[in-house]
PDB file of C-alpha atoms in Angstrom:
ATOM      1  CA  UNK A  20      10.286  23.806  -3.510  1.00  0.00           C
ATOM      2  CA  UNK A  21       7.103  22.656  -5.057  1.00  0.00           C
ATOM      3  CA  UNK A  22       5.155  19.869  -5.842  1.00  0.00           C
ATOM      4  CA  UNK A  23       2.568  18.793  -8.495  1.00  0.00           C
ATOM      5  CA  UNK A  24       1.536  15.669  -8.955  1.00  0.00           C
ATOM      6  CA  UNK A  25      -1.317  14.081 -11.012  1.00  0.00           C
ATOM      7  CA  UNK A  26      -3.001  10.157 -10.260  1.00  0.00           C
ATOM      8  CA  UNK A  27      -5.410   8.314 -13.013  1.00  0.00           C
ATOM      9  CA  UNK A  28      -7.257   4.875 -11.688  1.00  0.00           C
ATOM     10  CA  UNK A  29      -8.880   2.657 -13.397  1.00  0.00           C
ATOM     11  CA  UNK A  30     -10.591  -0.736 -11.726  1.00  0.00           C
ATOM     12  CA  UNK A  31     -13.101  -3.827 -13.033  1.00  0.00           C
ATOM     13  CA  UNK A  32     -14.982  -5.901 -10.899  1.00  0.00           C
ATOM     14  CA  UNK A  33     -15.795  -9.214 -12.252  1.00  0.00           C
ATOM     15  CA  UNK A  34     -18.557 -11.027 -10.126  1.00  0.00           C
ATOM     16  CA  UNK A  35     -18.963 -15.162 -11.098  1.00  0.00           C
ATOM     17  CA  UNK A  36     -21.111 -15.622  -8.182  1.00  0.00           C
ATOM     18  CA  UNK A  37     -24.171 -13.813  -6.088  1.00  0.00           C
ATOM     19  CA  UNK A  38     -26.353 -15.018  -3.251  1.00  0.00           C
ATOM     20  CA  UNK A  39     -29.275 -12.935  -2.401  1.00  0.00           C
ATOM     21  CA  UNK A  40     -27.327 -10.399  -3.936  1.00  0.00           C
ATOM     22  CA  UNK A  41     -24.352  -9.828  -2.522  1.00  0.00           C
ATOM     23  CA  UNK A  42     -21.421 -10.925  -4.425  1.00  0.00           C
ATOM     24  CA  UNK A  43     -19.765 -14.017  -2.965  1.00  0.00           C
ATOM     25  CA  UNK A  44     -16.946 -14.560  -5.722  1.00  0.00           C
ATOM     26  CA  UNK A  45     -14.915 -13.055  -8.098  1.00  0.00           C
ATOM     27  CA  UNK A  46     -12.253 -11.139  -9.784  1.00  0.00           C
ATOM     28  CA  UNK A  47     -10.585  -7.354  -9.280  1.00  0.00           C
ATOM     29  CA  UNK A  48      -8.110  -5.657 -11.210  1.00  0.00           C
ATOM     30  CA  UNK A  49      -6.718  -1.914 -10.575  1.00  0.00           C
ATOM     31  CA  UNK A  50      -4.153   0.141 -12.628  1.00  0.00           C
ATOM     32  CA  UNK A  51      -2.633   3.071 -11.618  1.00  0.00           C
ATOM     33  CA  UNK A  52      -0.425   5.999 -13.475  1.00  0.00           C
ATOM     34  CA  UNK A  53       0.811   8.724 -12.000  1.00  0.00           C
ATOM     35  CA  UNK A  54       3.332  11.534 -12.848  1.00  0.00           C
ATOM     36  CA  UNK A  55       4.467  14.051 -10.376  1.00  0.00           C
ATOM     37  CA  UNK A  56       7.019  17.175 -10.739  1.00  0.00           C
ATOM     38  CA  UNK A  57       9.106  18.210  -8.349  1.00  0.00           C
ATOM     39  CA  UNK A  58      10.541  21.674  -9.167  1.00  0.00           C
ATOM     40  CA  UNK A  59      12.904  24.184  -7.201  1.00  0.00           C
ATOM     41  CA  UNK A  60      12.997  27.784  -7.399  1.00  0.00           C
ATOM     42  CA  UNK A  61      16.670  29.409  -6.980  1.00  0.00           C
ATOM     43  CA  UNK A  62      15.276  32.791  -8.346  1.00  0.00           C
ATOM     44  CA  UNK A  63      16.013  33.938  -4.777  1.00  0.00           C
ATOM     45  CA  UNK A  64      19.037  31.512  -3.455  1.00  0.00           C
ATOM     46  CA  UNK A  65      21.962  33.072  -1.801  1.00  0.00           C
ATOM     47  CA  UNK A  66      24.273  30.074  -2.077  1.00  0.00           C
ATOM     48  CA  UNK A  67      28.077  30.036  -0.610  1.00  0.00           C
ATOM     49  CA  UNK A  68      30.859  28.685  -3.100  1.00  0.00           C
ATOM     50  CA  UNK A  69      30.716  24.806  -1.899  1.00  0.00           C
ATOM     51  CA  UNK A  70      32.009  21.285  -3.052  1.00  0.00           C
ATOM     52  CA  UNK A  71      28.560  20.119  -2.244  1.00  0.00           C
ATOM     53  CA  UNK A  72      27.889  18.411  -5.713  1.00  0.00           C
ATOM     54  CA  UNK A  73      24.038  19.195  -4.664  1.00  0.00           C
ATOM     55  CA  UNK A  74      24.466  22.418  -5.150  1.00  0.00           C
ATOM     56  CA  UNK A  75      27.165  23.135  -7.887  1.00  0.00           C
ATOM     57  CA  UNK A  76      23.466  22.736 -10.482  1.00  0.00           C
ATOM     58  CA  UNK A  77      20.735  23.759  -8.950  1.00  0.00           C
ATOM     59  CA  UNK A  78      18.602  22.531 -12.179  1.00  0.00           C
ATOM     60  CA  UNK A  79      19.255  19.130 -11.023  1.00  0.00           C
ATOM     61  CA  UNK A  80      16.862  19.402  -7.902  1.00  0.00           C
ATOM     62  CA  UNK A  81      14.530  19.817 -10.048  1.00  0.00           C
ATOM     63  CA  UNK A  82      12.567  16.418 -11.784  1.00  0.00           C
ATOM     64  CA  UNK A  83       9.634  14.964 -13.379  1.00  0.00           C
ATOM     65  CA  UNK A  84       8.821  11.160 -12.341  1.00  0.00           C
ATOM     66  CA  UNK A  85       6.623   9.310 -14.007  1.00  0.00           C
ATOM     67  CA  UNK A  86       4.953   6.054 -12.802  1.00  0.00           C
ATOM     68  CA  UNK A  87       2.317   3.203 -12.761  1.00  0.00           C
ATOM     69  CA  UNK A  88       0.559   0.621 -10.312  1.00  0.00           C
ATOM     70  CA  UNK A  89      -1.635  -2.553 -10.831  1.00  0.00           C
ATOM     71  CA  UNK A  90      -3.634  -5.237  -8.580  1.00  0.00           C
ATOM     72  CA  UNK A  91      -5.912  -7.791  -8.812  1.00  0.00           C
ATOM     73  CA  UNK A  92      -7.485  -9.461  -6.054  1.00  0.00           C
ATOM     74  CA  UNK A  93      -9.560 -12.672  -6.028  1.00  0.00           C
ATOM     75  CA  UNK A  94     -12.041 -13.681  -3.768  1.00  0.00           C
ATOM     76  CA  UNK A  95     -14.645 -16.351  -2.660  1.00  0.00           C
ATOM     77  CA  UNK A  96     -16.917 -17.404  -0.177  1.00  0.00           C
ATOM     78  CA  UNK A  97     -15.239 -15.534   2.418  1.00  0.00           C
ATOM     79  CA  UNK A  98     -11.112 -15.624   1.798  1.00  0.00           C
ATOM     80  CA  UNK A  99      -9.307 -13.599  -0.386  1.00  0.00           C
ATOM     81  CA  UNK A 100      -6.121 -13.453  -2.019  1.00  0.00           C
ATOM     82  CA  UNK A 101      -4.565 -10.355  -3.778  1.00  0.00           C
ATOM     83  CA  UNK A 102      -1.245  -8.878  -5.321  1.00  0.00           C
ATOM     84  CA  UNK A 103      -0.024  -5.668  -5.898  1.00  0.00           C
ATOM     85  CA  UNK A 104       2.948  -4.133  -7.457  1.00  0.00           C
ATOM     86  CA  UNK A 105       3.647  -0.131  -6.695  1.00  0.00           C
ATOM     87  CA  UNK A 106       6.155   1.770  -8.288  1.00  0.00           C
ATOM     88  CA  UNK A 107       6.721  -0.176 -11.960  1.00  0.00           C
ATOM     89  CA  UNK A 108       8.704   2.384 -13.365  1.00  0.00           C
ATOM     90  CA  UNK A 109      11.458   3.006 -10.616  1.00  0.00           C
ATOM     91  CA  UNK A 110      13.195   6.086 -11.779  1.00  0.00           C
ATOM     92  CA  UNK A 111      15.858   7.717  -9.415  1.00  0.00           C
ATOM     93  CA  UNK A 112      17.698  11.307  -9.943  1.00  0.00           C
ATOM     94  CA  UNK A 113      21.057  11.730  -9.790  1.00  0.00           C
ATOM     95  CA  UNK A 114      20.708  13.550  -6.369  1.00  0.00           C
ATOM     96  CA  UNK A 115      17.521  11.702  -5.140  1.00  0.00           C
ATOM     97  CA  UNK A 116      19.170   7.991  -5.496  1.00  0.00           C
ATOM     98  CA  UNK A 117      18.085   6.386  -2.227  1.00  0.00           C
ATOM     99  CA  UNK A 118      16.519   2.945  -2.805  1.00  0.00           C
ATOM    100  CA  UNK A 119      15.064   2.941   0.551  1.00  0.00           C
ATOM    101  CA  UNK A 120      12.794   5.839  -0.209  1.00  0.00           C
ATOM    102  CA  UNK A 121       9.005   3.927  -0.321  1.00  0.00           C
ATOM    103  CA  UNK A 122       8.119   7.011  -2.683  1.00  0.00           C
ATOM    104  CA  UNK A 123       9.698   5.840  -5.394  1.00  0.00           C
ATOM    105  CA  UNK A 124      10.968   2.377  -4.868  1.00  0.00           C
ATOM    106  CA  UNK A 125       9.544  -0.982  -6.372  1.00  0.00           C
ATOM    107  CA  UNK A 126       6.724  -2.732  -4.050  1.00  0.00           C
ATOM    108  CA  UNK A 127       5.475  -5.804  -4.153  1.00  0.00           C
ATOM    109  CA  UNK A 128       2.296  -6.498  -1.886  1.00  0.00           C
ATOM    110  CA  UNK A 129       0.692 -10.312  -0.799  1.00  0.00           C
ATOM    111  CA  UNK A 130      -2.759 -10.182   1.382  1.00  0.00           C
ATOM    112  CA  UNK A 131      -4.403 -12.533   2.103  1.00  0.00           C
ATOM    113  CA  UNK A 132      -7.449 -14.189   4.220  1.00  0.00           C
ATOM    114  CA  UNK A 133     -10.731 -15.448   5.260  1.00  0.00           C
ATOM    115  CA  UNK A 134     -13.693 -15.353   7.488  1.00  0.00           C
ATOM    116  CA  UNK A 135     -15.149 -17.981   9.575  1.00  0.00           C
ATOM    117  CA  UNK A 136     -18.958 -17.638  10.657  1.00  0.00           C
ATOM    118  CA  UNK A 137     -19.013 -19.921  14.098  1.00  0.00           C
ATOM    119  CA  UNK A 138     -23.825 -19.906  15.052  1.00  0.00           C
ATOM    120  CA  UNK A 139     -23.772 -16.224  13.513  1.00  0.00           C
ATOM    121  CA  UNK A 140     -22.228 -14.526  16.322  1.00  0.00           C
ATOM    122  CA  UNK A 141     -18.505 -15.745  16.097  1.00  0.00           C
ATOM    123  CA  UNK A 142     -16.288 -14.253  13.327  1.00  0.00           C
ATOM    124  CA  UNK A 143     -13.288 -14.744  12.932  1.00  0.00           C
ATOM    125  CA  UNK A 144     -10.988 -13.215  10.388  1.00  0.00           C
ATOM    126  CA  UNK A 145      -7.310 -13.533  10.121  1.00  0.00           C
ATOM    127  CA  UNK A 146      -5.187 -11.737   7.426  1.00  0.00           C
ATOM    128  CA  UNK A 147      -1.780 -11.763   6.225  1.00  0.00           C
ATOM    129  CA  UNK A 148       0.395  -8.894   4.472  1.00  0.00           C
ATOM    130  CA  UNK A 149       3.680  -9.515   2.826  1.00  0.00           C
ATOM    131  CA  UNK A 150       5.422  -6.627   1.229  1.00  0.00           C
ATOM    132  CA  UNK A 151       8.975  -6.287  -0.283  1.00  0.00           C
ATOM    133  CA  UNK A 152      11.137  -3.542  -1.870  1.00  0.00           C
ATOM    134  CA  UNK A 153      13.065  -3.683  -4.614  1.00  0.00           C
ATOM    135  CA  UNK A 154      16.283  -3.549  -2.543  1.00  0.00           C
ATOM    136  CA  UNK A 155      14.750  -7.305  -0.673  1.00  0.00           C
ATOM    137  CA  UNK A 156      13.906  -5.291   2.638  1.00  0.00           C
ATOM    138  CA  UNK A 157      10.268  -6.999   3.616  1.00  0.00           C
ATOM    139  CA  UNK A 158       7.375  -6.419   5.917  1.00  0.00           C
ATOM    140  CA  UNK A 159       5.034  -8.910   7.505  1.00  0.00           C
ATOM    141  CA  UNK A 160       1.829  -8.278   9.263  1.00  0.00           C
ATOM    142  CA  UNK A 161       0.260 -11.121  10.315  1.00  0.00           C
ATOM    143  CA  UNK A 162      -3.458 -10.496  12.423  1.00  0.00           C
ATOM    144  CA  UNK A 163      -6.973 -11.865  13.259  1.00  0.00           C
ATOM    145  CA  UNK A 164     -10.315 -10.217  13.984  1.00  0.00           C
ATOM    146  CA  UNK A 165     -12.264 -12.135  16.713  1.00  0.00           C
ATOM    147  CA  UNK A 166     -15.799 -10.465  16.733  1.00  0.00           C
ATOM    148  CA  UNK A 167     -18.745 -11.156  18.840  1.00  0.00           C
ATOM    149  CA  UNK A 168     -22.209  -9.756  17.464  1.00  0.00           C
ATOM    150  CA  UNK A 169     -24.277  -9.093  20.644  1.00  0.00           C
ATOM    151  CA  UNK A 170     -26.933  -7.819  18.575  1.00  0.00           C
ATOM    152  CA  UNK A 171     -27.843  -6.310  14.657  1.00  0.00           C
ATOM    153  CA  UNK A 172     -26.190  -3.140  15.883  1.00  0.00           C
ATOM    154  CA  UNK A 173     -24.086  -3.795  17.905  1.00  0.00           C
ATOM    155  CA  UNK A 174     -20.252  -5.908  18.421  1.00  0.00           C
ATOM    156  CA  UNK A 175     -17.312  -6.464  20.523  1.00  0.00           C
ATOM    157  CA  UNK A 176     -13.849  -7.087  18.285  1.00  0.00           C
ATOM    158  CA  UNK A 177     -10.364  -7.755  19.530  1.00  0.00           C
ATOM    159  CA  UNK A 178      -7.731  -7.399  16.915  1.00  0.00           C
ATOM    160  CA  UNK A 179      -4.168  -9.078  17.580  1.00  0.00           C
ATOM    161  CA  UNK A 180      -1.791  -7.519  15.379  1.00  0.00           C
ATOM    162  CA  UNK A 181       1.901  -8.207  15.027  1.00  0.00           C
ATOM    163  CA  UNK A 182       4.716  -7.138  12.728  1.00  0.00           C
ATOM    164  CA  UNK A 183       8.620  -8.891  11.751  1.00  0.00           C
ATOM    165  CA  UNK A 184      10.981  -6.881  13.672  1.00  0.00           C
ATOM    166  CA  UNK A 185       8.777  -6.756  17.186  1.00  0.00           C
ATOM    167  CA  UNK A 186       6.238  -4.821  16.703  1.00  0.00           C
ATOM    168  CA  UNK A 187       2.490  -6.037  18.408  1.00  0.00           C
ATOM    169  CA  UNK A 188       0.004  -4.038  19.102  1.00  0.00           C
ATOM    170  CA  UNK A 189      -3.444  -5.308  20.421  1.00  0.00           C
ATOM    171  CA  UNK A 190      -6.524  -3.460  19.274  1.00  0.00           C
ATOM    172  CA  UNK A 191     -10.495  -3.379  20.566  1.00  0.00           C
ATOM    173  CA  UNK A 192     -13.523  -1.684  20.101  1.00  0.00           C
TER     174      UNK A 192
END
């Protein structure tokens, strides 16, 4: 087997707002396309008569898939909102038909959140990620940075995490 695959990006960054020069609020947008080839060699397969309709045409493992991806993400004095579809053009083989597989199946991504400044040396941030496949399966991740700035250089930051189906993790550094 072998792979070849090819990715193009293009993003714009619209700022409406600076102070001191750091952007505070605006406006991102990403696009994506991508086409990758999957090809298999049977130049040197030995193959037993089967009924396996895999391997009655070996041509068919064999495919080209094209696809695209676009975002935007808004943001503003310290929370942020984006969305993200992956996977636009959701083309499956006749062999490789599993809607399941997060290579080639539609995505849709939500994030979101904000930071909260508490006398300089209190942040906190929670987030939020939603993401669904085509087929309705979803993913939730729901977590918050608590940060303490002991000085310029240096922090302490404890990270809850948790995810739908039981999943928690908690993270520090």
């Amino acid at each position: 087997f072998s792979f070849t695959g090819v990715e193009s990006t293009f993003s714009y960054h619209l700022v409406t707002q600076y102070k001191n020069g750091t952007p505070i609020t605006g406006l991102s947008f990403g696009l994506s396309a991508t086409f990758n080839q999957y090809h298999f060699d049977s130049n040197d397969w030995k193959s037993i008569d089967s009924d396996d309709i895999t391997l009655t045409d070996l041509n068919k493992l064999s495919e080209s898939n094209p696809n695209a991806n676009i975002g935007f993400n808004f943001h503003s004095h310290g929370f942020y909102f984006g969305v993200s579809a992956y996977n636009l053009i959701s083309t499956y083989s006749e062999i490789f038909t599993n809607e399941d597989d997060l290579q080639k199946s539609f995505q849709m991504f939500l994030t979101s959140g904000f930071e909260v400044n508490f006398r300089d040396r209190f942040i906190l941030r929670p987030k939020l990620l939603y993401r669904t496949l085509g087929n309705a399966d979803y993913q939730l991740d729901v977590s918050a940075d608590f940060e303490i700035l002991a000085s310029e250089k240096s922090s302490f930051k404890v990270t809850p995490f948790f995810r739908t189906f039981g999943y928690a993790i908690l993270n520090g550094r």
